Amino acid sequence: MVIHGHKTLLVRCHICGRMRIYNLNIFGIPKEEETEYKCICGETNISIKTMDYKTYWLKLNCFACNNKHIYRYTLKELLEKDNFIFCANKLRVCFIGEEEKAKELIDEDIVDFEELLKNSGFDNYFENLKILGECLKKLNKLNKEGNISCDCGSNSVVIEVFSDRVELKCLNCNSIQIIYAETEEDLEVLMRKEKILMQKHNIAYIDSIIEKNKNTKEK
């Protein structure tokens, strides 16, 4: 029997709030060395270390409570099942398992993201938490209805959250859809969207200022 050690690691950055997906090769972790998984903002989200390839230690910078947590897993646990990592306040803060399950969890996580931010103390980081929360709910609805896709033919899209916007990124061609979430006008523009079609290998914007300028030119 061939045992595959490739898993998907899903964790939210404790600094910028982005949801990050990492490819984890359990058998590729160097012995007695700490392997770090960093966000694109430069911060380390989680590190993994093993001394004997039987036991693995995970050190997590927790987004939910802003503390460091250490978890212990056996090789068997990592290989044979999906593992959810919880903070002491019972919030789910990390996942290690199959790729398809990780993608499902991204969709589920969007709904509770605003509440998670309030509990974490990071709400002051965002320009307008209420607007951002409503934008995320709208995007989650569109995604569940199958109305977010890319014209490269893929509908595998990851959502990243910034202080003033949300970005959709196609996992196939790396196209990006930037959606600003600062004002009521930004929210109104997004709420009118019945579908979002991303442009292959391109960057596009959904922005109330751009929309206003476009409407002015059309008159």
mmCIF file with all atom_site columns, C-alpha atoms in Angstrom:
data_model
loop_
_atom_site.group_PDB
_atom_site.id
_atom_site.type_symbol
_atom_site.label_atom_id
_atom_site.label_alt_id
_atom_site.label_comp_id
_atom_site.label_asym_id
_atom_site.label_entity_id
_atom_site.label_seq_id
_atom_site.pdbx_PDB_ins_code
_atom_site.Cartn_x
_atom_site.Cartn_y
_atom_site.Cartn_z
_atom_site.occupancy
_atom_site.B_iso_or_equiv
_atom_site.pdbx_formal_charge
_atom_site.auth_seq_id
_atom_site.auth_comp_id
_atom_site.auth_asym_id
_atom_site.auth_atom_id
_atom_site.pdbx_PDB_model_num
ATOM 1   C CA . MET A 1 1   ? 0.000   0.000  0.000   1.00 0.00 ? 1   MET A CA 1
ATOM 2   C CA . VAL A 1 2   ? 1.285   3.434  -0.986  1.00 0.00 ? 2   VAL A CA 1
ATOM 3   C CA . ILE A 1 3   ? 0.859   6.128  1.667   1.00 0.00 ? 3   ILE A CA 1
ATOM 4   C CA . HIS A 1 4   ? 0.698   9.706  0.407   1.00 0.00 ? 4   HIS A CA 1
ATOM 5   C CA . GLY A 1 5   ? 1.927   12.379 2.799   1.00 0.00 ? 5   GLY A CA 1
ATOM 6   C CA . HIS A 1 6   ? 0.576   15.363 0.887   1.00 0.00 ? 6   HIS A CA 1
ATOM 7   C CA . LYS A 1 7   ? -2.037  17.349 2.810   1.00 0.00 ? 7   LYS A CA 1
ATOM 8   C CA . THR A 1 8   ? -3.550  20.828 2.655   1.00 0.00 ? 8   THR A CA 1
ATOM 9   C CA . LEU A 1 9   ? -2.887  23.255 5.495   1.00 0.00 ? 9   LEU A CA 1
ATOM 10  C CA . LEU A 1 10  ? -5.451  26.027 5.957   1.00 0.00 ? 10  LEU A CA 1
ATOM 11  C CA . VAL A 1 11  ? -4.878  28.882 8.408   1.00 0.00 ? 11  VAL A CA 1
ATOM 12  C CA . ARG A 1 12  ? -5.748  32.569 8.733   1.00 0.00 ? 12  ARG A CA 1
ATOM 13  C CA . CYS A 1 13  ? -2.881  35.033 9.201   1.00 0.00 ? 13  CYS A CA 1
ATOM 14  C CA . HIS A 1 14  ? -2.787  36.492 12.700  1.00 0.00 ? 14  HIS A CA 1
ATOM 15  C CA . ILE A 1 15  ? -1.603  39.881 11.383  1.00 0.00 ? 15  ILE A CA 1
ATOM 16  C CA . CYS A 1 16  ? -3.417  40.726 8.140   1.00 0.00 ? 16  CYS A CA 1
ATOM 17  C CA . GLY A 1 17  ? -6.367  38.328 8.328   1.00 0.00 ? 17  GLY A CA 1
ATOM 18  C CA . ARG A 1 18  ? -5.753  36.642 4.973   1.00 0.00 ? 18  ARG A CA 1
ATOM 19  C CA . MET A 1 19  ? -6.811  33.024 4.662   1.00 0.00 ? 19  MET A CA 1
ATOM 20  C CA . ARG A 1 20  ? -3.805  31.034 3.475   1.00 0.00 ? 20  ARG A CA 1
ATOM 21  C CA . ILE A 1 21  ? -3.664  27.608 1.849   1.00 0.00 ? 21  ILE A CA 1
ATOM 22  C CA . TYR A 1 22  ? -0.382  25.693 1.972   1.00 0.00 ? 22  TYR A CA 1
ATOM 23  C CA . ASN A 1 23  ? 0.678   22.414 0.418   1.00 0.00 ? 23  ASN A CA 1
ATOM 24  C CA . LEU A 1 24  ? 2.025   20.267 3.245   1.00 0.00 ? 24  LEU A CA 1
ATOM 25  C CA . ASN A 1 25  ? 4.288   17.319 2.510   1.00 0.00 ? 25  ASN A CA 1
ATOM 26  C CA . ILE A 1 26  ? 4.451   15.505 5.833   1.00 0.00 ? 26  ILE A CA 1
ATOM 27  C CA . PHE A 1 27  ? 7.355   13.310 4.732   1.00 0.00 ? 27  PHE A CA 1
ATOM 28  C CA . GLY A 1 28  ? 9.222   16.340 3.381   1.00 0.00 ? 28  GLY A CA 1
ATOM 29  C CA . ILE A 1 29  ? 9.578   18.073 6.742   1.00 0.00 ? 29  ILE A CA 1
ATOM 30  C CA . PRO A 1 30  ? 13.273  18.009 7.729   1.00 0.00 ? 30  PRO A CA 1
ATOM 31  C CA . LYS A 1 31  ? 14.068  16.119 10.913  1.00 0.00 ? 31  LYS A CA 1
ATOM 32  C CA . GLU A 1 32  ? 14.907  18.288 13.946  1.00 0.00 ? 32  GLU A CA 1
ATOM 33  C CA . GLU A 1 33  ? 14.282  21.489 11.961  1.00 0.00 ? 33  GLU A CA 1
ATOM 34  C CA . GLU A 1 34  ? 11.383  23.889 12.337  1.00 0.00 ? 34  GLU A CA 1
ATOM 35  C CA . THR A 1 35  ? 9.541   24.382 9.037   1.00 0.00 ? 35  THR A CA 1
ATOM 36  C CA . GLU A 1 36  ? 7.732   27.733 8.845   1.00 0.00 ? 36  GLU A CA 1
ATOM 37  C CA . TYR A 1 37  ? 4.701   28.609 6.738   1.00 0.00 ? 37  TYR A CA 1
ATOM 38  C CA . LYS A 1 38  ? 4.510   32.341 6.087   1.00 0.00 ? 38  LYS A CA 1
ATOM 39  C CA . CYS A 1 39  ? 1.802   34.663 4.828   1.00 0.00 ? 39  CYS A CA 1
ATOM 40  C CA . ILE A 1 40  ? 2.522   36.911 1.844   1.00 0.00 ? 40  ILE A CA 1
ATOM 41  C CA . CYS A 1 41  ? 2.623   39.792 4.342   1.00 0.00 ? 41  CYS A CA 1
ATOM 42  C CA . GLY A 1 42  ? 5.792   38.186 5.761   1.00 0.00 ? 42  GLY A CA 1
ATOM 43  C CA . GLU A 1 43  ? 4.423   36.891 9.066   1.00 0.00 ? 43  GLU A CA 1
ATOM 44  C CA . THR A 1 44  ? 4.791   33.271 10.154  1.00 0.00 ? 44  THR A CA 1
ATOM 45  C CA . ASN A 1 45  ? 1.372   31.684 10.577  1.00 0.00 ? 45  ASN A CA 1
ATOM 46  C CA . ILE A 1 46  ? 2.393   28.225 11.714  1.00 0.00 ? 46  ILE A CA 1
ATOM 47  C CA . SER A 1 47  ? 5.521   26.100 12.072  1.00 0.00 ? 47  SER A CA 1
ATOM 48  C CA . ILE A 1 48  ? 5.930   22.313 12.214  1.00 0.00 ? 48  ILE A CA 1
ATOM 49  C CA . LYS A 1 49  ? 8.732   20.247 13.702  1.00 0.00 ? 49  LYS A CA 1
ATOM 50  C CA . THR A 1 50  ? 9.448   16.564 14.179  1.00 0.00 ? 50  THR A CA 1
ATOM 51  C CA . MET A 1 51  ? 12.307  14.819 15.966  1.00 0.00 ? 51  MET A CA 1
ATOM 52  C CA . ASP A 1 52  ? 11.572  11.246 14.927  1.00 0.00 ? 52  ASP A CA 1
ATOM 53  C CA . TYR A 1 53  ? 8.880   11.283 12.164  1.00 0.00 ? 53  TYR A CA 1
ATOM 54  C CA . LYS A 1 54  ? 6.499   9.710  14.665  1.00 0.00 ? 54  LYS A CA 1
ATOM 55  C CA . THR A 1 55  ? 5.385   12.806 16.535  1.00 0.00 ? 55  THR A CA 1
ATOM 56  C CA . TYR A 1 56  ? 4.847   16.276 15.045  1.00 0.00 ? 56  TYR A CA 1
ATOM 57  C CA . TRP A 1 57  ? 4.693   19.538 16.966  1.00 0.00 ? 57  TRP A CA 1
ATOM 58  C CA . LEU A 1 58  ? 2.713   22.453 15.528  1.00 0.00 ? 58  LEU A CA 1
ATOM 59  C CA . LYS A 1 59  ? 3.242   26.001 16.768  1.00 0.00 ? 59  LYS A CA 1
ATOM 60  C CA . LEU A 1 60  ? 0.428   28.323 15.726  1.00 0.00 ? 60  LEU A CA 1
ATOM 61  C CA . ASN A 1 61  ? 0.234   32.118 15.891  1.00 0.00 ? 61  ASN A CA 1
ATOM 62  C CA . CYS A 1 62  ? -3.476  32.263 16.668  1.00 0.00 ? 62  CYS A CA 1
ATOM 63  C CA . PHE A 1 63  ? -5.633  34.773 14.830  1.00 0.00 ? 63  PHE A CA 1
ATOM 64  C CA . ALA A 1 64  ? -8.536  34.346 17.254  1.00 0.00 ? 64  ALA A CA 1
ATOM 65  C CA . CYS A 1 65  ? -6.770  35.238 20.526  1.00 0.00 ? 65  CYS A CA 1
ATOM 66  C CA . ASN A 1 66  ? -3.401  36.626 19.357  1.00 0.00 ? 66  ASN A CA 1
ATOM 67  C CA . ASN A 1 67  ? -1.472  34.051 21.395  1.00 0.00 ? 67  ASN A CA 1
ATOM 68  C CA . LYS A 1 68  ? 0.832   31.183 20.431  1.00 0.00 ? 68  LYS A CA 1
ATOM 69  C CA . HIS A 1 69  ? -0.473  27.629 20.766  1.00 0.00 ? 69  HIS A CA 1
ATOM 70  C CA . ILE A 1 70  ? 1.422   24.347 20.557  1.00 0.00 ? 70  ILE A CA 1
ATOM 71  C CA . TYR A 1 71  ? -0.264  21.140 19.390  1.00 0.00 ? 71  TYR A CA 1
ATOM 72  C CA . ARG A 1 72  ? 0.994   17.559 19.250  1.00 0.00 ? 72  ARG A CA 1
ATOM 73  C CA . TYR A 1 73  ? 0.020   15.077 16.524  1.00 0.00 ? 73  TYR A CA 1
ATOM 74  C CA . THR A 1 74  ? 1.156   11.578 15.713  1.00 0.00 ? 74  THR A CA 1
ATOM 75  C CA . LEU A 1 75  ? 2.075   10.663 12.151  1.00 0.00 ? 75  LEU A CA 1
ATOM 76  C CA . LYS A 1 76  ? -0.953  8.360  12.028  1.00 0.00 ? 76  LYS A CA 1
ATOM 77  C CA . GLU A 1 77  ? -3.304  11.191 13.009  1.00 0.00 ? 77  GLU A CA 1
ATOM 78  C CA . LEU A 1 78  ? -1.967  13.469 10.290  1.00 0.00 ? 78  LEU A CA 1
ATOM 79  C CA . LEU A 1 79  ? -2.114  10.806 7.598   1.00 0.00 ? 79  LEU A CA 1
ATOM 80  C CA . GLU A 1 80  ? -5.397  9.065  8.313   1.00 0.00 ? 80  GLU A CA 1
ATOM 81  C CA . LYS A 1 81  ? -7.860  11.837 9.083   1.00 0.00 ? 81  LYS A CA 1
ATOM 82  C CA . ASP A 1 82  ? -8.724  15.505 8.670   1.00 0.00 ? 82  ASP A CA 1
ATOM 83  C CA . ASN A 1 83  ? -7.598  17.514 11.681  1.00 0.00 ? 83  ASN A CA 1
ATOM 84  C CA . PHE A 1 84  ? -9.287  20.663 12.948  1.00 0.00 ? 84  PHE A CA 1
ATOM 85  C CA . ILE A 1 85  ? -7.295  22.855 15.320  1.00 0.00 ? 85  ILE A CA 1
ATOM 86  C CA . PHE A 1 86  ? -9.269  24.874 17.849  1.00 0.00 ? 86  PHE A CA 1
ATOM 87  C CA . CYS A 1 87  ? -8.317  27.851 19.984  1.00 0.00 ? 87  CYS A CA 1
ATOM 88  C CA . ALA A 1 88  ? -9.034  27.716 23.721  1.00 0.00 ? 88  ALA A CA 1
ATOM 89  C CA . ASN A 1 89  ? -12.175 29.792 23.063  1.00 0.00 ? 89  ASN A CA 1
ATOM 90  C CA . LYS A 1 90  ? -13.460 26.931 20.843  1.00 0.00 ? 90  LYS A CA 1
ATOM 91  C CA . LEU A 1 91  ? -12.975 28.816 17.582  1.00 0.00 ? 91  LEU A CA 1
ATOM 92  C CA . ARG A 1 92  ? -11.673 26.762 14.677  1.00 0.00 ? 92  ARG A CA 1
ATOM 93  C CA . VAL A 1 93  ? -8.352  28.347 13.688  1.00 0.00 ? 93  VAL A CA 1
ATOM 94  C CA . CYS A 1 94  ? -6.579  25.794 11.482  1.00 0.00 ? 94  CYS A CA 1
ATOM 95  C CA . PHE A 1 95  ? -7.190  22.730 9.337   1.00 0.00 ? 95  PHE A CA 1
ATOM 96  C CA . ILE A 1 96  ? -4.911  19.954 8.065   1.00 0.00 ? 96  ILE A CA 1
ATOM 97  C CA . GLY A 1 97  ? -6.403  17.468 5.643   1.00 0.00 ? 97  GLY A CA 1
ATOM 98  C CA . GLU A 1 98  ? -7.659  16.895 2.130   1.00 0.00 ? 98  GLU A CA 1
ATOM 99  C CA . GLU A 1 99  ? -7.697  19.733 -0.407  1.00 0.00 ? 99  GLU A CA 1
ATOM 100 C CA . GLU A 1 100 ? -11.404 19.452 -1.277  1.00 0.00 ? 100 GLU A CA 1
ATOM 101 C CA . LYS A 1 101 ? -12.398 19.726 2.387   1.00 0.00 ? 101 LYS A CA 1
ATOM 102 C CA . ALA A 1 102 ? -10.166 22.802 2.778   1.00 0.00 ? 102 ALA A CA 1
ATOM 103 C CA . LYS A 1 103 ? -11.988 24.524 -0.098  1.00 0.00 ? 103 LYS A CA 1
ATOM 104 C CA . GLU A 1 104 ? -15.343 23.767 1.533   1.00 0.00 ? 104 GLU A CA 1
ATOM 105 C CA . LEU A 1 105 ? -14.122 25.241 4.815   1.00 0.00 ? 105 LEU A CA 1
ATOM 106 C CA . ILE A 1 106 ? -13.141 28.506 3.122   1.00 0.00 ? 106 ILE A CA 1
ATOM 107 C CA . ASP A 1 107 ? -16.768 29.016 2.091   1.00 0.00 ? 107 ASP A CA 1
ATOM 108 C CA . GLU A 1 108 ? -18.069 28.178 5.569   1.00 0.00 ? 108 GLU A CA 1
ATOM 109 C CA . ASP A 1 109 ? -15.534 30.425 7.278   1.00 0.00 ? 109 ASP A CA 1
ATOM 110 C CA . ILE A 1 110 ? -16.598 33.551 5.372   1.00 0.00 ? 110 ILE A CA 1
ATOM 111 C CA . VAL A 1 111 ? -19.987 33.639 7.102   1.00 0.00 ? 111 VAL A CA 1
ATOM 112 C CA . ASP A 1 112 ? -18.490 33.801 10.600  1.00 0.00 ? 112 ASP A CA 1
ATOM 113 C CA . PHE A 1 113 ? -15.553 36.043 9.739   1.00 0.00 ? 113 PHE A CA 1
ATOM 114 C CA . GLU A 1 114 ? -17.031 39.288 11.126  1.00 0.00 ? 114 GLU A CA 1
ATOM 115 C CA . GLU A 1 115 ? -17.761 37.672 14.504  1.00 0.00 ? 115 GLU A CA 1
ATOM 116 C CA . LEU A 1 116 ? -14.267 36.167 14.576  1.00 0.00 ? 116 LEU A CA 1
ATOM 117 C CA . LEU A 1 117 ? -12.746 39.603 14.023  1.00 0.00 ? 117 LEU A CA 1
ATOM 118 C CA . LYS A 1 118 ? -14.715 41.106 16.890  1.00 0.00 ? 118 LYS A CA 1
ATOM 119 C CA . ASN A 1 119 ? -13.587 38.351 19.245  1.00 0.00 ? 119 ASN A CA 1
ATOM 120 C CA . SER A 1 120 ? -9.963  38.650 18.167  1.00 0.00 ? 120 SER A CA 1
ATOM 121 C CA . GLY A 1 121 ? -9.578  42.382 18.793  1.00 0.00 ? 121 GLY A CA 1
ATOM 122 C CA . PHE A 1 122 ? -8.524  43.003 15.181  1.00 0.00 ? 122 PHE A CA 1
ATOM 123 C CA . ASP A 1 123 ? -11.663 44.969 14.254  1.00 0.00 ? 123 ASP A CA 1
ATOM 124 C CA . ASN A 1 124 ? -9.758  48.281 14.518  1.00 0.00 ? 124 ASN A CA 1
ATOM 125 C CA . TYR A 1 125 ? -7.462  47.127 11.724  1.00 0.00 ? 125 TYR A CA 1
ATOM 126 C CA . PHE A 1 126 ? -10.255 47.322 9.157   1.00 0.00 ? 126 PHE A CA 1
ATOM 127 C CA . GLU A 1 127 ? -11.589 50.522 7.585   1.00 0.00 ? 127 GLU A CA 1
ATOM 128 C CA . ASN A 1 128 ? -15.234 49.530 7.991   1.00 0.00 ? 128 ASN A CA 1
ATOM 129 C CA . LEU A 1 129 ? -15.883 46.161 9.579   1.00 0.00 ? 129 LEU A CA 1
ATOM 130 C CA . LYS A 1 130 ? -19.651 46.283 9.026   1.00 0.00 ? 130 LYS A CA 1
ATOM 131 C CA . ILE A 1 131 ? -19.301 46.959 5.286   1.00 0.00 ? 131 ILE A CA 1
ATOM 132 C CA . LEU A 1 132 ? -16.600 44.297 4.983   1.00 0.00 ? 132 LEU A CA 1
ATOM 133 C CA . GLY A 1 133 ? -18.802 41.744 6.724   1.00 0.00 ? 133 GLY A CA 1
ATOM 134 C CA . GLU A 1 134 ? -21.741 42.426 4.407   1.00 0.00 ? 134 GLU A CA 1
ATOM 135 C CA . CYS A 1 135 ? -19.473 42.177 1.354   1.00 0.00 ? 135 CYS A CA 1
ATOM 136 C CA . LEU A 1 136 ? -18.189 38.789 2.527   1.00 0.00 ? 136 LEU A CA 1
ATOM 137 C CA . LYS A 1 137 ? -21.744 37.520 3.033   1.00 0.00 ? 137 LYS A CA 1
ATOM 138 C CA . LYS A 1 138 ? -22.695 38.621 -0.485  1.00 0.00 ? 138 LYS A CA 1
ATOM 139 C CA . LEU A 1 139 ? -19.609 36.945 -1.973  1.00 0.00 ? 139 LEU A CA 1
ATOM 140 C CA . ASN A 1 140 ? -20.343 33.769 -0.032  1.00 0.00 ? 140 ASN A CA 1
ATOM 141 C CA . LYS A 1 141 ? -23.884 33.735 -1.468  1.00 0.00 ? 141 LYS A CA 1
ATOM 142 C CA . LEU A 1 142 ? -22.628 34.241 -5.030  1.00 0.00 ? 142 LEU A CA 1
ATOM 143 C CA . ASN A 1 143 ? -20.028 31.523 -4.570  1.00 0.00 ? 143 ASN A CA 1
ATOM 144 C CA . LYS A 1 144 ? -22.526 28.975 -3.218  1.00 0.00 ? 144 LYS A CA 1
ATOM 145 C CA . GLU A 1 145 ? -24.812 29.708 -6.185  1.00 0.00 ? 145 GLU A CA 1
ATOM 146 C CA . GLY A 1 146 ? -21.928 29.047 -8.576  1.00 0.00 ? 146 GLY A CA 1
ATOM 147 C CA . ASN A 1 147 ? -21.852 32.658 -9.736  1.00 0.00 ? 147 ASN A CA 1
ATOM 148 C CA . ILE A 1 148 ? -18.164 33.359 -9.150  1.00 0.00 ? 148 ILE A CA 1
ATOM 149 C CA . SER A 1 149 ? -15.889 32.003 -11.869 1.00 0.00 ? 149 SER A CA 1
ATOM 150 C CA . CYS A 1 150 ? -13.032 32.889 -14.206 1.00 0.00 ? 150 CYS A CA 1
ATOM 151 C CA . ASP A 1 151 ? -13.168 32.949 -18.007 1.00 0.00 ? 151 ASP A CA 1
ATOM 152 C CA . CYS A 1 152 ? -10.153 30.604 -18.007 1.00 0.00 ? 152 CYS A CA 1
ATOM 153 C CA . GLY A 1 153 ? -12.768 27.950 -17.255 1.00 0.00 ? 153 GLY A CA 1
ATOM 154 C CA . SER A 1 154 ? -12.051 27.492 -13.546 1.00 0.00 ? 154 SER A CA 1
ATOM 155 C CA . ASN A 1 155 ? -14.322 28.184 -10.583 1.00 0.00 ? 155 ASN A CA 1
ATOM 156 C CA . SER A 1 156 ? -11.633 27.458 -7.974  1.00 0.00 ? 156 SER A CA 1
ATOM 157 C CA . VAL A 1 157 ? -11.329 30.839 -6.296  1.00 0.00 ? 157 VAL A CA 1
ATOM 158 C CA . VAL A 1 158 ? -9.715  31.794 -2.988  1.00 0.00 ? 158 VAL A CA 1
ATOM 159 C CA . ILE A 1 159 ? -10.860 34.857 -1.038  1.00 0.00 ? 159 ILE A CA 1
ATOM 160 C CA . GLU A 1 160 ? -8.330  37.111 0.702   1.00 0.00 ? 160 GLU A CA 1
ATOM 161 C CA . VAL A 1 161 ? -9.284  39.905 3.101   1.00 0.00 ? 161 VAL A CA 1
ATOM 162 C CA . PHE A 1 162 ? -7.472  43.229 3.470   1.00 0.00 ? 162 PHE A CA 1
ATOM 163 C CA . SER A 1 163 ? -8.175  46.294 5.606   1.00 0.00 ? 163 SER A CA 1
ATOM 164 C CA . ASP A 1 164 ? -10.140 48.080 2.860   1.00 0.00 ? 164 ASP A CA 1
ATOM 165 C CA . ARG A 1 165 ? -11.031 45.410 0.308   1.00 0.00 ? 165 ARG A CA 1
ATOM 166 C CA . VAL A 1 166 ? -11.572 41.784 -0.579  1.00 0.00 ? 166 VAL A CA 1
ATOM 167 C CA . GLU A 1 167 ? -9.617  40.060 -3.335  1.00 0.00 ? 167 GLU A CA 1
ATOM 168 C CA . LEU A 1 168 ? -10.706 37.014 -5.302  1.00 0.00 ? 168 LEU A CA 1
ATOM 169 C CA . LYS A 1 169 ? -7.872  35.008 -6.817  1.00 0.00 ? 169 LYS A CA 1
ATOM 170 C CA . CYS A 1 170 ? -8.259  32.263 -9.421  1.00 0.00 ? 170 CYS A CA 1
ATOM 171 C CA . LEU A 1 171 ? -6.215  29.234 -8.374  1.00 0.00 ? 171 LEU A CA 1
ATOM 172 C CA . ASN A 1 172 ? -5.819  28.193 -12.016 1.00 0.00 ? 172 ASN A CA 1
ATOM 173 C CA . CYS A 1 173 ? -4.590  31.317 -13.850 1.00 0.00 ? 173 CYS A CA 1
ATOM 174 C CA . ASN A 1 174 ? -3.928  33.731 -10.926 1.00 0.00 ? 174 ASN A CA 1
ATOM 175 C CA . SER A 1 175 ? -6.358  36.371 -12.169 1.00 0.00 ? 175 SER A CA 1
ATOM 176 C CA . ILE A 1 176 ? -7.487  38.780 -9.442  1.00 0.00 ? 176 ILE A CA 1
ATOM 177 C CA . GLN A 1 177 ? -10.788 40.567 -8.794  1.00 0.00 ? 177 GLN A CA 1
ATOM 178 C CA . ILE A 1 178 ? -10.406 43.440 -6.328  1.00 0.00 ? 178 ILE A CA 1
ATOM 179 C CA . ILE A 1 179 ? -13.571 44.475 -4.475  1.00 0.00 ? 179 ILE A CA 1
ATOM 180 C CA . TYR A 1 180 ? -13.376 47.616 -2.356  1.00 0.00 ? 180 TYR A CA 1
ATOM 181 C CA . ALA A 1 181 ? -15.295 47.524 0.938   1.00 0.00 ? 181 ALA A CA 1
ATOM 182 C CA . GLU A 1 182 ? -14.950 50.915 2.599   1.00 0.00 ? 182 GLU A CA 1
ATOM 183 C CA . THR A 1 183 ? -18.253 52.723 2.044   1.00 0.00 ? 183 THR A CA 1
ATOM 184 C CA . GLU A 1 184 ? -21.982 52.135 1.662   1.00 0.00 ? 184 GLU A CA 1
ATOM 185 C CA . GLU A 1 185 ? -21.529 52.983 -2.021  1.00 0.00 ? 185 GLU A CA 1
ATOM 186 C CA . ASP A 1 186 ? -18.961 50.173 -2.371  1.00 0.00 ? 186 ASP A CA 1
ATOM 187 C CA . LEU A 1 187 ? -21.438 47.749 -0.809  1.00 0.00 ? 187 LEU A CA 1
ATOM 188 C CA . GLU A 1 188 ? -24.283 48.922 -3.052  1.00 0.00 ? 188 GLU A CA 1
ATOM 189 C CA . VAL A 1 189 ? -22.201 48.285 -6.182  1.00 0.00 ? 189 VAL A CA 1
ATOM 190 C CA . LEU A 1 190 ? -21.403 44.733 -5.047  1.00 0.00 ? 190 LEU A CA 1
ATOM 191 C CA . MET A 1 191 ? -24.986 44.001 -3.977  1.00 0.00 ? 191 MET A CA 1
ATOM 192 C CA . ARG A 1 192 ? -26.185 44.744 -7.520  1.00 0.00 ? 192 ARG A CA 1
ATOM 193 C CA . LYS A 1 193 ? -23.926 42.034 -8.932  1.00 0.00 ? 193 LYS A CA 1
ATOM 194 C CA . GLU A 1 194 ? -25.685 38.798 -9.869  1.00 0.00 ? 194 GLU A CA 1
ATOM 195 C CA . LYS A 1 195 ? -22.430 37.108 -10.895 1.00 0.00 ? 195 LYS A CA 1
ATOM 196 C CA . ILE A 1 196 ? -18.704 37.818 -11.007 1.00 0.00 ? 196 ILE A CA 1
ATOM 197 C CA . LEU A 1 197 ? -16.703 36.645 -14.010 1.00 0.00 ? 197 LEU A CA 1
ATOM 198 C CA . MET A 1 198 ? -12.975 37.122 -13.523 1.00 0.00 ? 198 MET A CA 1
ATOM 199 C CA . GLN A 1 199 ? -10.734 37.868 -16.508 1.00 0.00 ? 199 GLN A CA 1
ATOM 200 C CA . LYS A 1 200 ? -8.032  35.347 -17.401 1.00 0.00 ? 200 LYS A CA 1
ATOM 201 C CA . HIS A 1 201 ? -4.520  36.484 -16.362 1.00 0.00 ? 201 HIS A CA 1
ATOM 202 C CA . ASN A 1 202 ? -5.892  39.933 -15.504 1.00 0.00 ? 202 ASN A CA 1
ATOM 203 C CA . ILE A 1 203 ? -6.697  42.256 -12.595 1.00 0.00 ? 203 ILE A CA 1
ATOM 204 C CA . ALA A 1 204 ? -10.177 43.803 -12.438 1.00 0.00 ? 204 ALA A CA 1
ATOM 205 C CA . TYR A 1 205 ? -11.942 46.054 -9.913  1.00 0.00 ? 205 TYR A CA 1
ATOM 206 C CA . ILE A 1 206 ? -15.368 46.459 -8.359  1.00 0.00 ? 206 ILE A CA 1
ATOM 207 C CA . ASP A 1 207 ? -15.288 49.974 -6.929  1.00 0.00 ? 207 ASP A CA 1
ATOM 208 C CA . SER A 1 208 ? -17.975 52.636 -6.373  1.00 0.00 ? 208 SER A CA 1
ATOM 209 C CA . ILE A 1 209 ? -15.695 55.398 -7.696  1.00 0.00 ? 209 ILE A CA 1
ATOM 210 C CA . ILE A 1 210 ? -14.997 53.516 -10.937 1.00 0.00 ? 210 ILE A CA 1
ATOM 211 C CA . GLU A 1 211 ? -18.709 52.718 -11.274 1.00 0.00 ? 211 GLU A CA 1
ATOM 212 C CA . LYS A 1 212 ? -19.672 56.363 -10.706 1.00 0.00 ? 212 LYS A CA 1
ATOM 213 C CA . ASN A 1 213 ? -17.190 57.589 -13.333 1.00 0.00 ? 213 ASN A CA 1
ATOM 214 C CA . LYS A 1 214 ? -18.453 54.990 -15.825 1.00 0.00 ? 214 LYS A CA 1
ATOM 215 C CA . ASN A 1 215 ? -22.062 56.049 -15.313 1.00 0.00 ? 215 ASN A CA 1
ATOM 216 C CA . THR A 1 216 ? -21.119 59.710 -15.759 1.00 0.00 ? 216 THR A CA 1
ATOM 217 C CA . LYS A 1 217 ? -19.440 59.008 -19.116 1.00 0.00 ? 217 LYS A CA 1
ATOM 218 C CA . GLU A 1 218 ? -22.458 57.042 -20.339 1.00 0.00 ? 218 GLU A CA 1
ATOM 219 C CA . LYS A 1 219 ? -24.840 59.964 -19.775 1.00 0.00 ? 219 LYS A CA 1
#
